[in-house]
Amino acid sequence: MTPTERETACFEAGIKFGTLYHQFAGTPVSPESASSLGRAMEEAIENQPFCADVQVTMRTDRISEELAGQSAEYTEFTGRFADVEMTIQYEGTTVRTSMAMDGDYPMMRVDSVEGE
């Protein structure tokens, strides 16, 4: 069975999230370096096929909370430190996705699928 255009577009979104999360997990990050890490994440993922837009909002409040009371000046990046929105365009289908915390877990989800 050949995947539909919508299924392929959603698959592409999943690939982008897997790459974003696993490529950058563990990267040293501080409140001061967070914005440059966010831009690097956006630019890296936007290079991939079918990626129309990526917005990474770094949660410096959460990074600062993590570092409070510690002598370290940085921590390791996890999904807790970013909110992400992505738009994937595959042929006639547009998939809008997001990643945000759901309890203690960074939940990646398909928010809408438009088109074919």
mmCIF file of N, CA and C in Angstrom:
data_model
loop_
_atom_site.group_PDB
_atom_site.id
_atom_site.type_symbol
_atom_site.label_atom_id
_atom_site.label_comp_id
_atom_site.label_asym_id
_atom_site.label_seq_id
_atom_site.Cartn_x
_atom_site.Cartn_y
_atom_site.Cartn_z
ATOM 1 N N MET A 1 0.838 -1.171 0.000
ATOM 2 C CA MET A 1 0.000 0.000 0.000
ATOM 3 C C MET A 1 0.890 1.243 0.000
ATOM 4 N N THR A 2 0.636 2.151 -0.889
ATOM 5 C CA THR A 2 1.395 3.392 -0.973
ATOM 6 C C THR A 2 0.844 4.401 0.027
ATOM 7 N N PRO A 3 1.716 5.029 0.805
ATOM 8 C CA PRO A 3 1.229 6.035 1.768
ATOM 9 C C PRO A 3 0.546 7.200 1.039
ATOM 10 N N THR A 4 -0.445 7.758 1.679
ATOM 11 C CA THR A 4 -1.105 8.933 1.115
ATOM 12 C C THR A 4 -0.189 10.145 1.266
ATOM 13 N N GLU A 5 -0.530 11.205 0.565
ATOM 14 C CA GLU A 5 0.228 12.453 0.674
ATOM 15 C C GLU A 5 0.199 12.963 2.112
ATOM 16 N N ARG A 6 -0.958 12.879 2.759
ATOM 17 C CA ARG A 6 -1.094 13.324 4.154
ATOM 18 C C ARG A 6 -0.220 12.485 5.085
ATOM 19 N N GLU A 7 -0.205 11.168 4.881
ATOM 20 C CA GLU A 7 0.623 10.297 5.713
ATOM 21 C C GLU A 7 2.106 10.603 5.520
ATOM 22 N N THR A 8 2.500 10.834 4.278
ATOM 23 C CA THR A 8 3.899 11.152 3.999
ATOM 24 C C THR A 8 4.280 12.483 4.630
ATOM 25 N N ALA A 9 3.396 13.471 4.561
ATOM 26 C CA ALA A 9 3.668 14.784 5.163
ATOM 27 C C ALA A 9 3.822 14.657 6.680
ATOM 28 N N CYS A 10 2.973 13.864 7.313
ATOM 29 C CA CYS A 10 3.083 13.655 8.765
ATOM 30 C C CYS A 10 4.355 12.893 9.110
ATOM 31 N N PHE A 11 4.728 11.923 8.300
ATOM 32 C CA PHE A 11 5.982 11.197 8.496
ATOM 33 C C PHE A 11 7.165 12.160 8.435
ATOM 34 N N GLU A 12 7.154 13.058 7.444
ATOM 35 C CA GLU A 12 8.229 14.043 7.320
ATOM 36 C C GLU A 12 8.313 14.917 8.567
ATOM 37 N N ALA A 13 7.179 15.281 9.126
ATOM 38 C CA ALA A 13 7.171 16.072 10.363
ATOM 39 C C ALA A 13 7.843 15.292 11.492
ATOM 40 N N GLY A 14 7.537 14.021 11.592
ATOM 41 C CA GLY A 14 8.156 13.185 12.622
ATOM 42 C C GLY A 14 9.658 13.084 12.460
ATOM 43 N N ILE A 15 10.116 12.979 11.225
ATOM 44 C CA ILE A 15 11.554 12.931 10.953
ATOM 45 C C ILE A 15 12.219 14.220 11.435
ATOM 46 N N LYS A 16 11.574 15.352 11.150
ATOM 47 C CA LYS A 16 12.151 16.644 11.555
ATOM 48 C C LYS A 16 12.254 16.735 13.080
ATOM 49 N N PHE A 17 11.205 16.303 13.782
ATOM 50 C CA PHE A 17 11.237 16.358 15.248
ATOM 51 C C PHE A 17 12.292 15.414 15.812
ATOM 52 N N GLY A 18 12.385 14.225 15.260
ATOM 53 C CA GLY A 18 13.399 13.281 15.729
ATOM 54 C C GLY A 18 14.793 13.850 15.547
ATOM 55 N N THR A 19 15.024 14.468 14.417
ATOM 56 C CA THR A 19 16.327 15.076 14.155
ATOM 57 C C THR A 19 16.585 16.220 15.117
ATOM 58 N N LEU A 20 15.618 17.109 15.263
ATOM 59 C CA LEU A 20 15.791 18.266 16.139
ATOM 60 C C LEU A 20 16.106 17.820 17.560
ATOM 61 N N TYR A 21 15.310 16.925 18.070
ATOM 62 C CA TYR A 21 15.478 16.541 19.470
ATOM 63 C C TYR A 21 16.783 15.780 19.698
ATOM 64 N N HIS A 22 17.032 14.783 18.883
ATOM 65 C CA HIS A 22 18.177 13.915 19.147
ATOM 66 C C HIS A 22 19.508 14.510 18.690
ATOM 67 N N GLN A 23 19.468 15.427 17.758
ATOM 68 C CA GLN A 23 20.699 16.095 17.353
ATOM 69 C C GLN A 23 21.186 17.042 18.441
ATOM 70 N N PHE A 24 20.249 17.682 19.142
ATOM 71 C CA PHE A 24 20.636 18.719 20.090
ATOM 72 C C PHE A 24 20.537 18.298 21.559
ATOM 73 N N ALA A 25 19.921 17.175 21.861
ATOM 74 C CA ALA A 25 19.840 16.716 23.255
ATOM 75 C C ALA A 25 21.243 16.577 23.820
ATOM 76 N N GLY A 26 21.449 17.147 24.987
ATOM 77 C CA GLY A 26 22.747 17.072 25.642
ATOM 78 C C GLY A 26 23.682 18.228 25.329
ATOM 79 N N THR A 27 23.294 19.092 24.393
ATOM 80 C CA THR A 27 24.127 20.250 24.066
ATOM 81 C C THR A 27 24.205 21.181 25.275
ATOM 82 N N PRO A 28 25.384 21.640 25.647
ATOM 83 C CA PRO A 28 25.479 22.588 26.752
ATOM 84 C C PRO A 28 24.704 23.865 26.426
ATOM 85 N N VAL A 29 23.914 24.332 27.392
ATOM 86 C CA VAL A 29 23.116 25.543 27.188
ATOM 87 C C VAL A 29 23.042 26.325 28.495
ATOM 88 N N SER A 30 23.073 27.631 28.367
ATOM 89 C CA SER A 30 22.915 28.540 29.497
ATOM 90 C C SER A 30 21.887 29.588 29.095
ATOM 91 N N PRO A 31 21.403 30.364 30.035
ATOM 92 C CA PRO A 31 20.476 31.438 29.652
ATOM 93 C C PRO A 31 21.096 32.371 28.601
ATOM 94 N N GLU A 32 22.409 32.591 28.688
ATOM 95 C CA GLU A 32 23.082 33.490 27.749
ATOM 96 C C GLU A 32 23.247 32.880 26.356
ATOM 97 N N SER A 33 23.389 31.585 26.264
ATOM 98 C CA SER A 33 23.609 30.943 24.960
ATOM 99 C C SER A 33 22.328 30.377 24.349
ATOM 100 N N ALA A 34 21.234 30.444 25.070
ATOM 101 C CA ALA A 34 19.991 29.803 24.629
ATOM 102 C C ALA A 34 19.491 30.322 23.284
ATOM 103 N N SER A 35 19.526 31.626 23.063
ATOM 104 C CA SER A 35 18.981 32.148 21.806
ATOM 105 C C SER A 35 19.806 31.687 20.609
ATOM 106 N N SER A 36 21.130 31.610 20.756
ATOM 107 C CA SER A 36 21.940 31.146 19.622
ATOM 108 C C SER A 36 21.714 29.654 19.366
ATOM 109 N N LEU A 37 21.504 28.878 20.424
ATOM 110 C CA LEU A 37 21.179 27.461 20.236
ATOM 111 C C LEU A 37 19.831 27.325 19.533
ATOM 112 N N GLY A 38 18.859 28.123 19.926
ATOM 113 C CA GLY A 38 17.544 28.090 19.275
ATOM 114 C C GLY A 38 17.646 28.405 17.784
ATOM 115 N N ARG A 39 18.423 29.410 17.432
ATOM 116 C CA ARG A 39 18.604 29.765 16.015
ATOM 117 C C ARG A 39 19.296 28.630 15.263
ATOM 118 N N ALA A 40 20.301 28.020 15.885
ATOM 119 C CA ALA A 40 20.998 26.908 15.242
ATOM 120 C C ALA A 40 20.037 25.746 14.979
ATOM 121 N N MET A 41 19.154 25.486 15.938
ATOM 122 C CA MET A 41 18.164 24.418 15.758
ATOM 123 C C MET A 41 17.249 24.748 14.577
ATOM 124 N N GLU A 42 16.755 25.970 14.534
ATOM 125 C CA GLU A 42 15.871 26.382 13.435
ATOM 126 C C GLU A 42 16.567 26.228 12.087
ATOM 127 N N GLU A 43 17.769 26.754 11.986
ATOM 128 C CA GLU A 43 18.487 26.723 10.718
ATOM 129 C C GLU A 43 18.833 25.303 10.291
ATOM 130 N N ALA A 44 19.189 24.451 11.224
ATOM 131 C CA ALA A 44 19.526 23.069 10.886
ATOM 132 C C ALA A 44 18.307 22.328 10.336
ATOM 133 N N ILE A 45 17.173 22.489 10.985
ATOM 134 C CA ILE A 45 15.979 21.756 10.559
ATOM 135 C C ILE A 45 15.401 22.340 9.272
ATOM 136 N N GLU A 46 15.490 23.659 9.102
ATOM 137 C CA GLU A 46 14.980 24.272 7.873
ATOM 138 C C GLU A 46 15.747 23.812 6.643
ATOM 139 N N ASN A 47 16.955 23.272 6.813
ATOM 140 C CA ASN A 47 17.711 22.730 5.675
ATOM 141 C C ASN A 47 17.091 21.460 5.120
ATOM 142 N N GLN A 48 16.277 20.775 5.900
ATOM 143 C CA GLN A 48 15.730 19.497 5.475
ATOM 144 C C GLN A 48 14.603 19.680 4.462
ATOM 145 N N PRO A 49 14.441 18.704 3.574
ATOM 146 C CA PRO A 49 13.382 18.789 2.557
ATOM 147 C C PRO A 49 11.999 18.920 3.193
ATOM 148 N N PHE A 50 11.163 19.693 2.553
ATOM 149 C CA PHE A 50 9.746 19.869 2.894
ATOM 150 C C PHE A 50 9.515 20.702 4.153
ATOM 151 N N CYS A 51 10.562 21.212 4.781
ATOM 152 C CA CYS A 51 10.396 22.027 5.983
ATOM 153 C C CYS A 51 10.202 23.479 5.556
ATOM 154 N N ALA A 52 9.007 24.011 5.800
ATOM 155 C CA ALA A 52 8.700 25.380 5.400
ATOM 156 C C ALA A 52 9.070 26.386 6.480
ATOM 157 N N ASP A 53 8.956 26.005 7.745
ATOM 158 C CA ASP A 53 9.216 26.952 8.828
ATOM 159 C C ASP A 53 9.455 26.203 10.135
ATOM 160 N N VAL A 54 10.362 26.738 10.942
ATOM 161 C CA VAL A 54 10.624 26.219 12.290
ATOM 162 C C VAL A 54 10.770 27.415 13.219
ATOM 163 N N GLN A 55 10.053 27.387 14.326
ATOM 164 C CA GLN A 55 10.181 28.415 15.352
ATOM 165 C C GLN A 55 10.534 27.722 16.666
ATOM 166 N N VAL A 56 11.707 28.040 17.208
ATOM 167 C CA VAL A 56 12.146 27.476 18.484
ATOM 168 C C VAL A 56 12.154 28.607 19.504
ATOM 169 N N THR A 57 11.347 28.472 20.532
ATOM 170 C CA THR A 57 11.312 29.439 21.626
ATOM 171 C C THR A 57 12.035 28.820 22.808
ATOM 172 N N MET A 58 13.197 29.345 23.098
ATOM 173 C CA MET A 58 13.989 28.802 24.201
ATOM 174 C C MET A 58 13.409 29.292 25.524
ATOM 175 N N ARG A 59 13.260 28.385 26.459
ATOM 176 C CA ARG A 59 12.676 28.680 27.772
ATOM 177 C C ARG A 59 13.790 28.996 28.766
ATOM 178 N N THR A 60 14.314 30.224 28.670
ATOM 179 C CA THR A 60 15.408 30.620 29.556
ATOM 180 C C THR A 60 14.968 30.612 31.015
ATOM 181 N N ASP A 61 13.661 30.789 31.257
ATOM 182 C CA ASP A 61 13.168 30.710 32.633
ATOM 183 C C ASP A 61 13.427 29.322 33.213
ATOM 184 N N ARG A 62 13.185 28.299 32.421
ATOM 185 C CA ARG A 62 13.403 26.929 32.887
ATOM 186 C C ARG A 62 14.894 26.600 33.007
ATOM 187 N N ILE A 63 15.689 27.162 32.100
ATOM 188 C CA ILE A 63 17.138 26.946 32.192
ATOM 189 C C ILE A 63 17.661 27.583 33.479
ATOM 190 N N SER A 64 17.215 28.800 33.766
ATOM 191 C CA SER A 64 17.641 29.495 34.990
ATOM 192 C C SER A 64 17.202 28.734 36.234
ATOM 193 N N GLU A 65 15.974 28.203 36.214
ATOM 194 C CA GLU A 65 15.485 27.403 37.350
ATOM 195 C C GLU A 65 16.378 26.185 37.570
ATOM 196 N N GLU A 66 16.758 25.546 36.474
ATOM 197 C CA GLU A 66 17.618 24.353 36.548
ATOM 198 C C GLU A 66 18.963 24.686 37.194
ATOM 199 N N LEU A 67 19.473 25.871 36.895
ATOM 200 C CA LEU A 67 20.793 26.260 37.373
ATOM 201 C C LEU A 67 20.779 26.891 38.766
ATOM 202 N N ALA A 68 19.607 27.257 39.257
ATOM 203 C CA ALA A 68 19.508 27.928 40.558
ATOM 204 C C ALA A 68 20.132 27.061 41.650
ATOM 205 N N GLY A 69 21.013 27.665 42.402
ATOM 206 C CA GLY A 69 21.643 26.958 43.514
ATOM 207 C C GLY A 69 22.778 26.035 43.114
ATOM 208 N N GLN A 70 23.114 25.979 41.833
ATOM 209 C CA GLN A 70 24.220 25.143 41.386
ATOM 210 C C GLN A 70 25.433 26.005 41.085
ATOM 211 N N SER A 71 26.587 25.413 41.128
ATOM 212 C CA SER A 71 27.795 26.165 40.776
ATOM 213 C C SER A 71 28.048 26.147 39.274
ATOM 214 N N ALA A 72 27.387 25.250 38.550
ATOM 215 C CA ALA A 72 27.570 25.158 37.099
ATOM 216 C C ALA A 72 26.955 26.373 36.410
ATOM 217 N N GLU A 73 27.564 26.777 35.298
ATOM 218 C CA GLU A 73 27.064 27.916 34.530
ATOM 219 C C GLU A 73 26.229 27.482 33.335
ATOM 220 N N TYR A 74 26.106 26.177 33.130
ATOM 221 C CA TYR A 74 25.313 25.660 32.021
ATOM 222 C C TYR A 74 24.680 24.348 32.435
ATOM 223 N N THR A 75 23.729 23.907 31.629
ATOM 224 C CA THR A 75 23.118 22.597 31.804
ATOM 225 C C THR A 75 23.025 21.957 30.425
ATOM 226 N N GLU A 76 22.491 20.750 30.359
ATOM 227 C CA GLU A 76 22.343 20.066 29.080
ATOM 228 C C GLU A 76 20.954 20.309 28.523
ATOM 229 N N PHE A 77 20.877 20.565 27.203
ATOM 230 C CA PHE A 77 19.594 20.794 26.563
ATOM 231 C C PHE A 77 18.719 19.542 26.634
ATOM 232 N N THR A 78 17.478 19.739 27.020
ATOM 233 C CA THR A 78 16.421 18.728 26.917
ATOM 234 C C THR A 78 15.192 19.439 26.360
ATOM 235 N N GLY A 79 14.184 18.689 26.013
ATOM 236 C CA GLY A 79 12.953 19.264 25.469
ATOM 237 C C GLY A 79 12.253 20.209 26.428
ATOM 238 N N ARG A 80 12.577 20.117 27.691
ATOM 239 C CA ARG A 80 11.987 21.003 28.694
ATOM 240 C C ARG A 80 12.375 22.464 28.475
ATOM 241 N N PHE A 81 13.459 22.683 27.755
ATOM 242 C CA PHE A 81 13.991 24.027 27.584
ATOM 243 C C PHE A 81 13.580 24.706 26.279
ATOM 244 N N ALA A 82 12.645 24.124 25.531
ATOM 245 C CA ALA A 82 12.235 24.750 24.272
ATOM 246 C C ALA A 82 10.785 24.402 23.941
ATOM 247 N N ASP A 83 10.112 25.377 23.369
ATOM 248 C CA ASP A 83 8.820 25.154 22.728
ATOM 249 C C ASP A 83 9.092 25.280 21.233
ATOM 250 N N VAL A 84 8.542 24.364 20.446
ATOM 251 C CA VAL A 84 8.859 24.318 19.022
ATOM 252 C C VAL A 84 7.569 24.264 18.213
ATOM 253 N N GLU A 85 7.548 25.007 17.116
ATOM 254 C CA GLU A 85 6.481 24.907 16.125
ATOM 255 C C GLU A 85 7.136 24.699 14.772
ATOM 256 N N MET A 86 6.577 23.773 13.994
ATOM 257 C CA MET A 86 7.106 23.484 12.667
ATOM 258 C C MET A 86 5.976 23.415 11.660
ATOM 259 N N THR A 87 6.281 23.851 10.445
ATOM 260 C CA THR A 87 5.353 23.710 9.326
ATOM 261 C C THR A 87 6.050 22.908 8.242
ATOM 262 N N ILE A 88 5.417 21.831 7.833
ATOM 263 C CA ILE A 88 5.922 20.956 6.777
ATOM 264 C C ILE A 88 4.994 21.082 5.588
ATOM 265 N N GLN A 89 5.569 21.262 4.401
ATOM 266 C CA GLN A 89 4.766 21.305 3.178
ATOM 267 C C GLN A 89 5.257 20.211 2.248
ATOM 268 N N TYR A 90 4.368 19.256 2.014
ATOM 269 C CA TYR A 90 4.691 18.139 1.123
ATOM 270 C C TYR A 90 3.636 18.114 0.037
ATOM 271 N N GLU A 91 4.082 18.421 -1.169
ATOM 272 C CA GLU A 91 3.179 18.528 -2.313
ATOM 273 C C GLU A 91 2.011 19.424 -1.941
ATOM 274 N N GLY A 92 0.764 18.950 -1.932
ATOM 275 C CA GLY A 92 -0.379 19.809 -1.637
ATOM 276 C C GLY A 92 -0.837 19.780 -0.192
ATOM 277 N N THR A 93 -0.012 19.258 0.703
ATOM 278 C CA THR A 93 -0.405 19.111 2.110
ATOM 279 C C THR A 93 0.501 19.944 3.015
ATOM 280 N N THR A 94 -0.118 20.624 3.965
ATOM 281 C CA THR A 94 0.617 21.391 4.977
ATOM 282 C C THR A 94 0.314 20.787 6.338
ATOM 283 N N VAL A 95 1.383 20.457 7.071
ATOM 284 C CA VAL A 95 1.256 19.901 8.410
ATOM 285 C C VAL A 95 1.858 20.911 9.386
ATOM 286 N N ARG A 96 1.085 21.256 10.405
ATOM 287 C CA ARG A 96 1.567 22.142 11.464
ATOM 288 C C ARG A 96 1.731 21.292 12.728
ATOM 289 N N THR A 97 2.890 21.425 13.342
ATOM 290 C CA THR A 97 3.238 20.599 14.497
ATOM 291 C C THR A 97 3.762 21.469 15.626
ATOM 292 N N SER A 98 3.828 20.883 16.811
ATOM 293 C CA SER A 98 4.398 21.608 17.948
ATOM 294 C C SER A 98 4.999 20.625 18.942
ATOM 295 N N MET A 99 5.882 21.168 19.777
ATOM 296 C CA MET A 99 6.444 20.418 20.886
ATOM 297 C C MET A 99 6.377 21.326 22.108
ATOM 298 N N ALA A 100 5.776 20.818 23.161
ATOM 299 C CA ALA A 100 5.712 21.530 24.431
ATOM 300 C C ALA A 100 5.626 20.478 25.528
ATOM 301 N N MET A 101 5.890 20.889 26.725
ATOM 302 C CA MET A 101 5.861 19.950 27.846
ATOM 303 C C MET A 101 4.434 19.499 28.141
ATOM 304 N N ASP A 102 4.295 18.216 28.389
ATOM 305 C CA ASP A 102 3.053 17.617 28.856
ATOM 306 C C ASP A 102 3.439 16.887 30.140
ATOM 307 N N GLY A 103 3.283 17.572 31.261
ATOM 308 C CA GLY A 103 3.805 17.045 32.514
ATOM 309 C C GLY A 103 5.320 17.112 32.470
ATOM 310 N N ASP A 104 5.982 15.969 32.612
ATOM 311 C CA ASP A 104 7.442 15.922 32.579
ATOM 312 C C ASP A 104 7.984 15.466 31.226
ATOM 313 N N TYR A 105 7.116 15.387 30.225
ATOM 314 C CA TYR A 105 7.518 14.826 28.936
ATOM 315 C C TYR A 105 7.366 15.859 27.822
ATOM 316 N N PRO A 106 8.397 16.029 26.972
ATOM 317 C CA PRO A 106 8.257 16.937 25.830
ATOM 318 C C PRO A 106 7.423 16.260 24.735
ATOM 319 N N MET A 107 6.162 16.637 24.644
ATOM 320 C CA MET A 107 5.234 15.991 23.719
ATOM 321 C C MET A 107 5.291 16.664 22.347
ATOM 322 N N MET A 108 5.568 15.857 21.327
ATOM 323 C CA MET A 108 5.577 16.320 19.948
ATOM 324 C C MET A 108 4.253 15.889 19.336
ATOM 325 N N ARG A 109 3.559 16.850 18.693
ATOM 326 C CA ARG A 109 2.230 16.500 18.172
ATOM 327 C C ARG A 109 1.946 17.161 16.843
ATOM 328 N N VAL A 110 1.068 16.531 16.107
ATOM 329 C CA VAL A 110 0.521 17.107 14.877
ATOM 330 C C VAL A 110 -0.667 17.954 15.310
ATOM 331 N N ASP A 111 -0.621 19.249 14.997
ATOM 332 C CA ASP A 111 -1.705 20.152 15.380
ATOM 333 C C ASP A 111 -2.762 20.267 14.285
ATOM 334 N N SER A 112 -2.341 20.231 13.024
ATOM 335 C CA SER A 112 -3.308 20.277 11.931
ATOM 336 C C SER A 112 -2.696 19.735 10.665
ATOM 337 N N VAL A 113 -3.563 19.216 9.798
ATOM 338 C CA VAL A 113 -3.176 18.741 8.471
ATOM 339 C C VAL A 113 -4.163 19.355 7.504
ATOM 340 N N GLU A 114 -3.633 20.099 6.546
ATOM 341 C CA GLU A 114 -4.485 20.783 5.571
ATOM 342 C C GLU A 114 -4.088 20.350 4.173
ATOM 343 N N GLY A 115 -5.065 20.181 3.321
ATOM 344 C CA GLY A 115 -4.789 19.842 1.939
ATOM 345 C C GLY A 115 -5.155 18.413 1.614
ATOM 346 N N GLU A 116 -4.588 17.924 0.541
ATOM 347 C CA GLU A 116 -4.927 16.608 -0.030
ATOM 348 C C GLU A 116 -5.279 15.648 1.032
#
